[in-house]
mmCIF file of C-alpha atoms in Angstrom:
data_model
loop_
_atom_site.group_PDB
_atom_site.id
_atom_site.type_symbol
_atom_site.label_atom_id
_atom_site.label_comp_id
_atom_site.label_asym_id
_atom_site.label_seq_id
_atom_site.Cartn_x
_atom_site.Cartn_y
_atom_site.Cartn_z
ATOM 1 C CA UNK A 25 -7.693 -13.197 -17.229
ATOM 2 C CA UNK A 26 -9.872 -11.758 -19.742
ATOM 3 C CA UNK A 27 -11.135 -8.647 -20.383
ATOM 4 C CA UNK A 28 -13.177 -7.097 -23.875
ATOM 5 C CA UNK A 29 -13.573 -3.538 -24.228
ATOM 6 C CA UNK A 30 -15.898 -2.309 -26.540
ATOM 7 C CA UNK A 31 -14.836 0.945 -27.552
ATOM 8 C CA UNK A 32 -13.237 3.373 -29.772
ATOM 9 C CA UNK A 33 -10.271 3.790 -32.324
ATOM 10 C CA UNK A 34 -9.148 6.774 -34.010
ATOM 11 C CA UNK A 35 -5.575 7.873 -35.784
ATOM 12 C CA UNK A 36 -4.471 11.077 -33.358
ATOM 13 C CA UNK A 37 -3.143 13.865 -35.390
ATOM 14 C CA UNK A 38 -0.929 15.514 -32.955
ATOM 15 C CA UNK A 39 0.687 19.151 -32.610
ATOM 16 C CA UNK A 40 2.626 20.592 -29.801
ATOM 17 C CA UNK A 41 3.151 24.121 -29.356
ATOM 18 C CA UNK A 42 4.471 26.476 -26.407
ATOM 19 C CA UNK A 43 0.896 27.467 -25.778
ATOM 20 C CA UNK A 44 -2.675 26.087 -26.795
ATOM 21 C CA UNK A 45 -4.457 28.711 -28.656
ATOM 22 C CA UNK A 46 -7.107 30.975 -27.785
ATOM 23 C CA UNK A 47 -10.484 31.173 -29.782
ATOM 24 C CA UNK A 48 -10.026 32.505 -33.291
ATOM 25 C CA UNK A 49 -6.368 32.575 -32.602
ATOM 26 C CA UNK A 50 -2.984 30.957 -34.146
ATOM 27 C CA UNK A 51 -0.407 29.839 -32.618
ATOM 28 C CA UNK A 52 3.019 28.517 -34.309
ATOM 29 C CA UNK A 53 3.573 24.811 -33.456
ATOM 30 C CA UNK A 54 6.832 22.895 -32.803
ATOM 31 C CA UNK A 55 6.283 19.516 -33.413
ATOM 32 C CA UNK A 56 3.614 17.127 -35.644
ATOM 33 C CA UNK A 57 3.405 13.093 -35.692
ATOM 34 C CA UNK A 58 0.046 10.760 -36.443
ATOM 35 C CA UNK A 59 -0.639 8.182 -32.984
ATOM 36 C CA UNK A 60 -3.031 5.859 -33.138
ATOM 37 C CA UNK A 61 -5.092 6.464 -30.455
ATOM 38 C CA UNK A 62 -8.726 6.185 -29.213
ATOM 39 C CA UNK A 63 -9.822 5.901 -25.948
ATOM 40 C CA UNK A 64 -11.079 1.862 -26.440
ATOM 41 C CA UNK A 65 -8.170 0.842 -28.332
ATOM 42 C CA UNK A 66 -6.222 2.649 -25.184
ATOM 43 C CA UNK A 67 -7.497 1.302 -22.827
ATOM 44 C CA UNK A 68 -7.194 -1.877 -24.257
ATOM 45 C CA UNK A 69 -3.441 -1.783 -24.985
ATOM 46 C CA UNK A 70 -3.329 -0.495 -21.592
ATOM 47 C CA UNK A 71 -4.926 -3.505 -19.922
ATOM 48 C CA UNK A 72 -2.934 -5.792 -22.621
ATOM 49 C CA UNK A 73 0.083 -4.002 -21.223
ATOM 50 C CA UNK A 74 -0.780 -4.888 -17.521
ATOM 51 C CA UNK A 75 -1.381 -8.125 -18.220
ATOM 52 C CA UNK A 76 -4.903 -9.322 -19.448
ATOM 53 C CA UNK A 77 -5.711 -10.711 -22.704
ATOM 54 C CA UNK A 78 -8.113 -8.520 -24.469
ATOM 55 C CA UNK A 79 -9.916 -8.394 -27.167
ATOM 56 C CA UNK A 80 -11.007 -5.337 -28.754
ATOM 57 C CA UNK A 81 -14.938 -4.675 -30.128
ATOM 58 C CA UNK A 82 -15.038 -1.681 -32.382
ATOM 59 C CA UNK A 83 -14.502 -0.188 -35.791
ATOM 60 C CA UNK A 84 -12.509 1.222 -38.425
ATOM 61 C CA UNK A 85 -12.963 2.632 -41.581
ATOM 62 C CA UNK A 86 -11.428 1.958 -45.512
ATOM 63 C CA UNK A 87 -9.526 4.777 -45.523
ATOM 64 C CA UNK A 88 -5.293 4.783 -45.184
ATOM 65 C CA UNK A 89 -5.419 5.510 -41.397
ATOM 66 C CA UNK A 90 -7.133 1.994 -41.375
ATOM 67 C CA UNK A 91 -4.356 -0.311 -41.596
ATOM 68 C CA UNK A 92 -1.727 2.319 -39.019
ATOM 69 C CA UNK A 93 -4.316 1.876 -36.109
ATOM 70 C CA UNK A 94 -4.514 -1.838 -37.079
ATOM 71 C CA UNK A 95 -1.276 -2.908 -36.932
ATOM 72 C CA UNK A 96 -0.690 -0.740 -34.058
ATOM 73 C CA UNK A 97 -3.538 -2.684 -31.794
ATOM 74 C CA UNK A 98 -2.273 -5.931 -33.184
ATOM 75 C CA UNK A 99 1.458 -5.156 -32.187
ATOM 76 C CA UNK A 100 0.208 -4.448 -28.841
ATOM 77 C CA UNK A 101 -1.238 -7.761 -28.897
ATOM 78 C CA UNK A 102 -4.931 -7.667 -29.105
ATOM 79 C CA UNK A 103 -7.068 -9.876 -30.250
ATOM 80 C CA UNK A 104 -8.738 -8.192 -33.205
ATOM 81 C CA UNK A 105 -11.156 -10.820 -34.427
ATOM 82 C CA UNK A 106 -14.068 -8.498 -33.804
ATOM 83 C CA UNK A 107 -12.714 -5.708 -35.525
ATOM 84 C CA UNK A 108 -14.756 -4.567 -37.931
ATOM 85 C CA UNK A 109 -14.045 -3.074 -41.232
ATOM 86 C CA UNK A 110 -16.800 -0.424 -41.863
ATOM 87 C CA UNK A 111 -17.229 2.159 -45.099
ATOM 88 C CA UNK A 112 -15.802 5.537 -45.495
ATOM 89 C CA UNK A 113 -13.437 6.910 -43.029
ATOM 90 C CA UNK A 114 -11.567 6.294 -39.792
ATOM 91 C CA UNK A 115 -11.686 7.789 -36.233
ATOM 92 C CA UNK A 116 -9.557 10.732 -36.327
ATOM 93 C CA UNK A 117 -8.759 13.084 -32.782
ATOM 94 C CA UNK A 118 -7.357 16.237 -33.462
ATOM 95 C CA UNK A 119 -4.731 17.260 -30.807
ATOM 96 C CA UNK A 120 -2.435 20.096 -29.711
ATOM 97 C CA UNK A 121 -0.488 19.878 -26.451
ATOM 98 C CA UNK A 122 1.374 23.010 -24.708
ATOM 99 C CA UNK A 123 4.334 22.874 -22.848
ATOM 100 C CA UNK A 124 3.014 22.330 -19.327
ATOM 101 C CA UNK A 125 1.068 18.824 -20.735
ATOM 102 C CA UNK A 126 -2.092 19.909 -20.923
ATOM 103 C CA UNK A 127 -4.306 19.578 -24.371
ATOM 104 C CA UNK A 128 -7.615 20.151 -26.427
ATOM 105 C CA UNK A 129 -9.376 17.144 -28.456
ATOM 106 C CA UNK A 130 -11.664 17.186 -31.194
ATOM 107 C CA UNK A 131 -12.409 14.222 -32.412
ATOM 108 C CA UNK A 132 -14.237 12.890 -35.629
ATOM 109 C CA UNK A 133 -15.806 9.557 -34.820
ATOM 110 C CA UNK A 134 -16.100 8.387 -38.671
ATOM 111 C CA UNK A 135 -16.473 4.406 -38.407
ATOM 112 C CA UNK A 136 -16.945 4.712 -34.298
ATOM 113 C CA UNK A 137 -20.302 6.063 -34.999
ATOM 114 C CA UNK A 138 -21.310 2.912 -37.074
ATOM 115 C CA UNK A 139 -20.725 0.769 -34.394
ATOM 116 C CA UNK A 140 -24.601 0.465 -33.782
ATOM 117 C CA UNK A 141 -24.816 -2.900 -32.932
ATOM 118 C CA UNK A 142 -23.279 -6.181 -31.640
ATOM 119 C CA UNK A 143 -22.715 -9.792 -33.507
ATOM 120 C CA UNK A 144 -23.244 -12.913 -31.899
ATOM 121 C CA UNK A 145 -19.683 -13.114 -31.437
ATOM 122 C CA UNK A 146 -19.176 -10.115 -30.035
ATOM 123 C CA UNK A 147 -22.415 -10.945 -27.480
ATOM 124 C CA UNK A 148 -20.386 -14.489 -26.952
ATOM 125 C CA UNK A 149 -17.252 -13.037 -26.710
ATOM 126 C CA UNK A 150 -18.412 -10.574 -23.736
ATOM 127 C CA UNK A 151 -20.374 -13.163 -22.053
ATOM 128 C CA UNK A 152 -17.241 -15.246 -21.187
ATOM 129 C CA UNK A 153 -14.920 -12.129 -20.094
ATOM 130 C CA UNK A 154 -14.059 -11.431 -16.430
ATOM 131 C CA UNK A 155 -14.844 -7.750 -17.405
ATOM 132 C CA UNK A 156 -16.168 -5.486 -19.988
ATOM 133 C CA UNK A 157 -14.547 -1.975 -20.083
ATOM 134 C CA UNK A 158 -16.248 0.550 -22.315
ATOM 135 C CA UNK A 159 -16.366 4.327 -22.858
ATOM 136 C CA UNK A 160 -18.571 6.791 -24.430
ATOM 137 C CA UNK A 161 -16.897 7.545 -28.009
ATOM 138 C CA UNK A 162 -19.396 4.997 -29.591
ATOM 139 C CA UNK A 163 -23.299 4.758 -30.040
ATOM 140 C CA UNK A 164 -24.935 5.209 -26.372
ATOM 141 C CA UNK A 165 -27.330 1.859 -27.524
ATOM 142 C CA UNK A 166 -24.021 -0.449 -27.927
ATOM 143 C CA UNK A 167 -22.998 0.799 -24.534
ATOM 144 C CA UNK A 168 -26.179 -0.288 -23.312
ATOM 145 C CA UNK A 169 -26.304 -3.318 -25.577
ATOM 146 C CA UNK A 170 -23.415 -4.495 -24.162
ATOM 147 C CA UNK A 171 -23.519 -3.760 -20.451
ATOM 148 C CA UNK A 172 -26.754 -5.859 -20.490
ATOM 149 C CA UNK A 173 -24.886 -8.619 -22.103
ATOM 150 C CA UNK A 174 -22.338 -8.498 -19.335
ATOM 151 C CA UNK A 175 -25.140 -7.989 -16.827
ATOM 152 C CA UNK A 176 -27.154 -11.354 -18.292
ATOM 153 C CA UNK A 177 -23.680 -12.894 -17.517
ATOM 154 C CA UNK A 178 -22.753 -11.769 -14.857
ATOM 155 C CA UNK A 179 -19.376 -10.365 -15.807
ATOM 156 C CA UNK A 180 -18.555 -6.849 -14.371
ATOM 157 C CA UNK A 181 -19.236 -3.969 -16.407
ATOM 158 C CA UNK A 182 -16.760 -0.907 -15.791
ATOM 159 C CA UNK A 183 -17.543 2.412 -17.753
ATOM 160 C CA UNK A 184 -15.448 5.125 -17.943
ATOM 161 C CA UNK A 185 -17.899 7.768 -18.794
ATOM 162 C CA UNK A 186 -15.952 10.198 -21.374
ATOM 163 C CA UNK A 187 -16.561 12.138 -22.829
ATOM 164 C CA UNK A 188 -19.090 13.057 -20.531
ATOM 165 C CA UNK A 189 -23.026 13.110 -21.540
ATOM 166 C CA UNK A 190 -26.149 12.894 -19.752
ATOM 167 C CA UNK A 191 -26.422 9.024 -18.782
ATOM 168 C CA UNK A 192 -30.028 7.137 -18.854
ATOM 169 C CA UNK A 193 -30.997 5.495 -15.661
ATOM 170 C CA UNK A 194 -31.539 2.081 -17.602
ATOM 171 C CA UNK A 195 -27.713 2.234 -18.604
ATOM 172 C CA UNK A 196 -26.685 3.618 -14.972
ATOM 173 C CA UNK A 197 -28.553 0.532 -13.672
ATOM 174 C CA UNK A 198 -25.891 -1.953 -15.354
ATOM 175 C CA UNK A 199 -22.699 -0.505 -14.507
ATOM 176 C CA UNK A 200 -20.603 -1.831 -11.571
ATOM 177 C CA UNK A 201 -17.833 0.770 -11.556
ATOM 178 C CA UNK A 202 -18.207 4.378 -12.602
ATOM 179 C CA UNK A 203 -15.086 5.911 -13.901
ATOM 180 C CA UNK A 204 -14.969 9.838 -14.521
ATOM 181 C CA UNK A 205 -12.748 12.649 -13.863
ATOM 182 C CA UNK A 206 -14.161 15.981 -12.181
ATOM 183 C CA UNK A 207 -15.671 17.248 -15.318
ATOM 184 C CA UNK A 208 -17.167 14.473 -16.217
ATOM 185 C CA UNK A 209 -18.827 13.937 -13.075
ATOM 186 C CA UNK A 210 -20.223 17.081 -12.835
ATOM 187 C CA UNK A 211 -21.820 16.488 -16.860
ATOM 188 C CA UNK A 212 -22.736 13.085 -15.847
ATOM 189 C CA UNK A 213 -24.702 14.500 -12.672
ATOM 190 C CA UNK A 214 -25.881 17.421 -14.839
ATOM 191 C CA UNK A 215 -24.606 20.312 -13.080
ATOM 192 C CA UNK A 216 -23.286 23.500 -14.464
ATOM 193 C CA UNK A 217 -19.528 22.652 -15.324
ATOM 194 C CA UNK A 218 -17.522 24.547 -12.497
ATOM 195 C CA UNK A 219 -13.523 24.189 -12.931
ATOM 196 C CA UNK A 220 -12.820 26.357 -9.980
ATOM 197 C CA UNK A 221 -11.950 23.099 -7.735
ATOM 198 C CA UNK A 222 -8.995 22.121 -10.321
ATOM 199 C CA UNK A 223 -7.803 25.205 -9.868
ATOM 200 C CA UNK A 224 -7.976 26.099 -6.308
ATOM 201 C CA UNK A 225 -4.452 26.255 -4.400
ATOM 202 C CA UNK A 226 -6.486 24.264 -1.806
ATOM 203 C CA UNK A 227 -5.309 20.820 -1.829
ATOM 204 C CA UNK A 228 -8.560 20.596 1.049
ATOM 205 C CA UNK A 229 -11.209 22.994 -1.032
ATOM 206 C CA UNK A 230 -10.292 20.154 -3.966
ATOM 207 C CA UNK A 231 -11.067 17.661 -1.454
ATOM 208 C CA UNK A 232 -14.058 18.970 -0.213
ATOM 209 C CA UNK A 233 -15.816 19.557 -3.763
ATOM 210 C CA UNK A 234 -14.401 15.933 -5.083
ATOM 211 C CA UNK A 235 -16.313 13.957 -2.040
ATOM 212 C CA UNK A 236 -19.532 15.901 -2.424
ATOM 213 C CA UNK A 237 -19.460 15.040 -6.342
ATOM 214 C CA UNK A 238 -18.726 11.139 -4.901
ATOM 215 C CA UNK A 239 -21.973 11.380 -2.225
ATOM 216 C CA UNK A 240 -23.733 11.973 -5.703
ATOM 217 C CA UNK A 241 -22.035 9.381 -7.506
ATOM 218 C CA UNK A 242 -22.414 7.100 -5.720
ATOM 219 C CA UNK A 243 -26.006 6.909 -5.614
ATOM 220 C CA UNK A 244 -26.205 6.373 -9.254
ATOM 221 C CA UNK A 245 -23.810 3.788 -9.442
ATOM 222 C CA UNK A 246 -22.692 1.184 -6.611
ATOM 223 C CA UNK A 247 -18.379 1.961 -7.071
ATOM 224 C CA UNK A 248 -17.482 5.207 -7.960
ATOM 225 C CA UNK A 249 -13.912 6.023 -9.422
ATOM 226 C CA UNK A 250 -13.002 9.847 -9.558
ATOM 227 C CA UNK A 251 -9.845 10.980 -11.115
ATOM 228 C CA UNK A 252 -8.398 14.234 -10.200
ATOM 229 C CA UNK A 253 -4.791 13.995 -12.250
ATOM 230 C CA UNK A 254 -2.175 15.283 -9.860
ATOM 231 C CA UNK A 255 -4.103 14.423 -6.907
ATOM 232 C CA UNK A 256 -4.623 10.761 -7.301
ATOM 233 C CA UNK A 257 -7.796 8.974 -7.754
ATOM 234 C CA UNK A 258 -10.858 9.296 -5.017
ATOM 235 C CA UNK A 259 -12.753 5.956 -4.451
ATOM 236 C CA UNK A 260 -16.177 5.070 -2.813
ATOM 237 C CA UNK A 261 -19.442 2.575 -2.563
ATOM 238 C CA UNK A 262 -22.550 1.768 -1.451
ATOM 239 C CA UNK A 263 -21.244 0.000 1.464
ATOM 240 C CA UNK A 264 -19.250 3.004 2.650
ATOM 241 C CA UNK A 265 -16.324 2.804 1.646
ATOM 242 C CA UNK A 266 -14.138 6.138 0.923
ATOM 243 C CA UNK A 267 -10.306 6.451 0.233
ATOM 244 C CA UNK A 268 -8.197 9.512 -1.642
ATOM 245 C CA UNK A 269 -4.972 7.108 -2.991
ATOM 246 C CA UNK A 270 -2.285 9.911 -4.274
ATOM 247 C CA UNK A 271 -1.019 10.096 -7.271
ATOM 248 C CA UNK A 272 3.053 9.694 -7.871
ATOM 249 C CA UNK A 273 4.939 13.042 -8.653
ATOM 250 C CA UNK A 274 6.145 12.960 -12.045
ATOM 251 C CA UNK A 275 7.218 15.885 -14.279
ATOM 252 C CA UNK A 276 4.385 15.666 -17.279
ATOM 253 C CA UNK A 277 4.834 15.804 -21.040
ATOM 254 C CA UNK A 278 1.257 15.216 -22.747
ATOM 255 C CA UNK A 279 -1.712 14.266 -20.388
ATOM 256 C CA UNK A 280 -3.922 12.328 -23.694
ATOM 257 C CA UNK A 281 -3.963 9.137 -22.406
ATOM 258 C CA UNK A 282 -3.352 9.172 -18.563
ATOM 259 C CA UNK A 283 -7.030 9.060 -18.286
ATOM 260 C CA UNK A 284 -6.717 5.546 -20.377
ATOM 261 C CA UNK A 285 -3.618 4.576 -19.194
ATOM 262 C CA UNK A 286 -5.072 4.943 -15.591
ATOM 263 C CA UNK A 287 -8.705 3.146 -16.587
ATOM 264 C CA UNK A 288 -6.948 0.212 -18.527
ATOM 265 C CA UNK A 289 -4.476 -0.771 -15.615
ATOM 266 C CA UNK A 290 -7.479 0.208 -13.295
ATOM 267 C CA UNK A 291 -9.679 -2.704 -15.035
ATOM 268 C CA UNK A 292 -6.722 -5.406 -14.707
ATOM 269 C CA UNK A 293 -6.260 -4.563 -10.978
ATOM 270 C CA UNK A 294 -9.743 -4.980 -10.167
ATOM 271 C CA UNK A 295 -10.346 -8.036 -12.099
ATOM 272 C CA UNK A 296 -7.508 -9.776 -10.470
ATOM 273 C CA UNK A 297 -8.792 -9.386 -7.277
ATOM 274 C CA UNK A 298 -6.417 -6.565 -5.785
ATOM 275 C CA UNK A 299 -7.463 -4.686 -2.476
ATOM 276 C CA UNK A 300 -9.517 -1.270 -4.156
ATOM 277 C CA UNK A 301 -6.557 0.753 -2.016
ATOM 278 C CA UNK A 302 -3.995 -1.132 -4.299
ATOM 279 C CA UNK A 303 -5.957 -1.468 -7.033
ATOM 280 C CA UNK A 304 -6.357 2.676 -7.584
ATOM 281 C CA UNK A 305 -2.589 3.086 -5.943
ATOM 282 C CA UNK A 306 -2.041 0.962 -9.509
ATOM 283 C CA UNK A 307 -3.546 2.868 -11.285
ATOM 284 C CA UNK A 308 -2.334 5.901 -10.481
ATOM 285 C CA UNK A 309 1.054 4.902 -11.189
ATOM 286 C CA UNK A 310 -0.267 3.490 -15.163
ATOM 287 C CA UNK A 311 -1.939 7.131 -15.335
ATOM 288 C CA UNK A 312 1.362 9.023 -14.006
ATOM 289 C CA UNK A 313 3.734 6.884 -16.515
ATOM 290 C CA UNK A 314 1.370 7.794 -19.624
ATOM 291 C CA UNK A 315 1.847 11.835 -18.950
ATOM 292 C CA UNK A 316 5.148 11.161 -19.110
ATOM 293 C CA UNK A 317 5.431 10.635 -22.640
ATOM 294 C CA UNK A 318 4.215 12.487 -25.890
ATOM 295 C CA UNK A 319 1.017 10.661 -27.303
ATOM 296 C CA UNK A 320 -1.740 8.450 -26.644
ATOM 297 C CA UNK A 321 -1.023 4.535 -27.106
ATOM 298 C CA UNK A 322 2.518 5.278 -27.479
ATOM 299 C CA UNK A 323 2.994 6.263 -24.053
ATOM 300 C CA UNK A 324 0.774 3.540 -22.033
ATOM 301 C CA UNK A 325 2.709 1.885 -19.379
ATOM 302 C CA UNK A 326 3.892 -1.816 -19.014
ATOM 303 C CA UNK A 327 3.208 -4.025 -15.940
ATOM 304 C CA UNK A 328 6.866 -3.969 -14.913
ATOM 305 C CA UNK A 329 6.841 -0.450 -15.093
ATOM 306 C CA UNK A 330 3.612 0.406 -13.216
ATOM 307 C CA UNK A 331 4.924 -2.133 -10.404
ATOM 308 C CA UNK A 332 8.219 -0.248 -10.320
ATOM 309 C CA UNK A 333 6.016 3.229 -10.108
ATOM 310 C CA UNK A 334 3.294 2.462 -7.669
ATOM 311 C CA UNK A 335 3.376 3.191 -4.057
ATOM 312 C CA UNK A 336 2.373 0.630 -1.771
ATOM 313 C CA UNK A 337 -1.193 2.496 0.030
#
């Protein structure tokens, strides 16, 4: 099975700390270490990890985080023949992670944002994948670029759509599988962000507010894939289908890349063929084992490991 993401790669700068700061304020940290990261080299090793062959479109720069996120991807196994080399510098994601797991990005895109076009080979490459996987971390026009590649070959096109922007209907009109998580969906719907849900004690107010953003969804794209972290994953489509899988209780560490873990493992599930019930139960379990662990493509989960975790739906 093969799947090409086109996507992202940065070097994440990383800083824990007992509590994320407030605006204009300083906290003192506790710990510091360089991952490389990304979320389309993530979700790449994370699909790699769950057993596809991928190969990875995207970019890096000439600086010395270069050769780190390199050899990092190839380690994991990629195939990085369509990785280009682009001037000045490198993706770089600013992190700091509290105690409880949770976190704040900012990331620079440096060579991401060059990515402003496809080869031939990368247009062959995606024409004879089972899937494309892509995010939002590079040029909105190679998004497009490629999902009408995939389209023209009829080769699913799943987008996780993060960070969230406004999404035009042309792009919307190629995508198989929507992936977001509740923010996201509300940006990608553009509605005023409202974070009350996630915090609710309501387990059923959560509910409630998650399936009317998935009526929505669901009209702009024909599968819809919400995440809502300790809850699970929410599923639905055109033909009517609607399932809440539950996600497996697990003490978290850092939450960066349970989003990618989660999409990655998500991808390789669906492409084989999996029931959507198993397929998200899968998921889940790749997104649950990532928060475990401090980092982004340092903590993605292994096939063995995500068969170990999941729960049988």
């Amino acid at each position: 099975m093969k799947i090409v993401v086109v996507g992202s790669v940065n070097l994440d700068l990383v800083a824990t700390a007992a509590v994320l700061p407030r605006p204009g304020e300083t906290v003192l940290g506790e710990s510091f270490t360089t991952v490389p990261g990304g979320k389309g080299a993530n979700q790449a090793i994370a699909a790699q990890y769950a057993g596809a062959e991928v190969t990875f479109v995207g970019a890096v720069g000439e600086d010395a985080f270069a050769q780190q996120v390199r050899d990092n991807m190839a380690q994991a196994g990629l195939d990085l023949s369509l990785l280009r080399t682009e001037p000045g510098p490198s993706g770089v994601a600013l992190i700091a992670v509290d105690d409880s797991g949770e976190n704040f990005i900012v990331v620079a895109p440096g060579a991401n944002s060059k990515l402003t076009y496809l080869t031939e080979a990368d247009r062959a490459a995606i024409a004879a994948a089972d899937a494309l996987v892509m995010q939002l971390e590079i040029p909105l026009e190679t998004v497009q670029e490629a999902a009408q590649v995939a389209r023209d070959a009829g080769v699913p096109v799943l987008l996780n759509a993060a960070p969230a922007r406004h999404l035009p209907t042309e792009l919307l009109s190629l995508v198989d599988v929507l992936i977001v998580n509740l923010i996201e969906a509300q940006m990608v719907l553009g509605d005023k962000i409202d974070s009350s849900a996630r915090r609710s004690p309501s387990a059923s107010a959560r509910g409630m507010h998650a399936y009317s953003l998935m009526e929505r969804l669901r009209q702009i794209a024909p599968k819809v894939v919400l995440t809502v972290g300790a809850d699970g994953a929410f599923y639905a489509d055109r033909e009517g289908t609607w399932m809440q899988i539950p996600a497996p209780k697990i003490d978290a560490v850092d939450t960066t890349a349970a989003g990618d873990g989660f999409v990655g493992a998500f991808a390789v599930a669906y492409t084989e063929g999996k029931p959507i019930a198993e397929t998200l139960a899968w998921a889940c379990a790749a997104g649950a084992i990532g928060a475990t662990r401090l980092g982004a493509s340092s903590s993605l989960a292994l096939r063995e490991e995500i068969d170990k975790l999941a729960v049988k739906p």
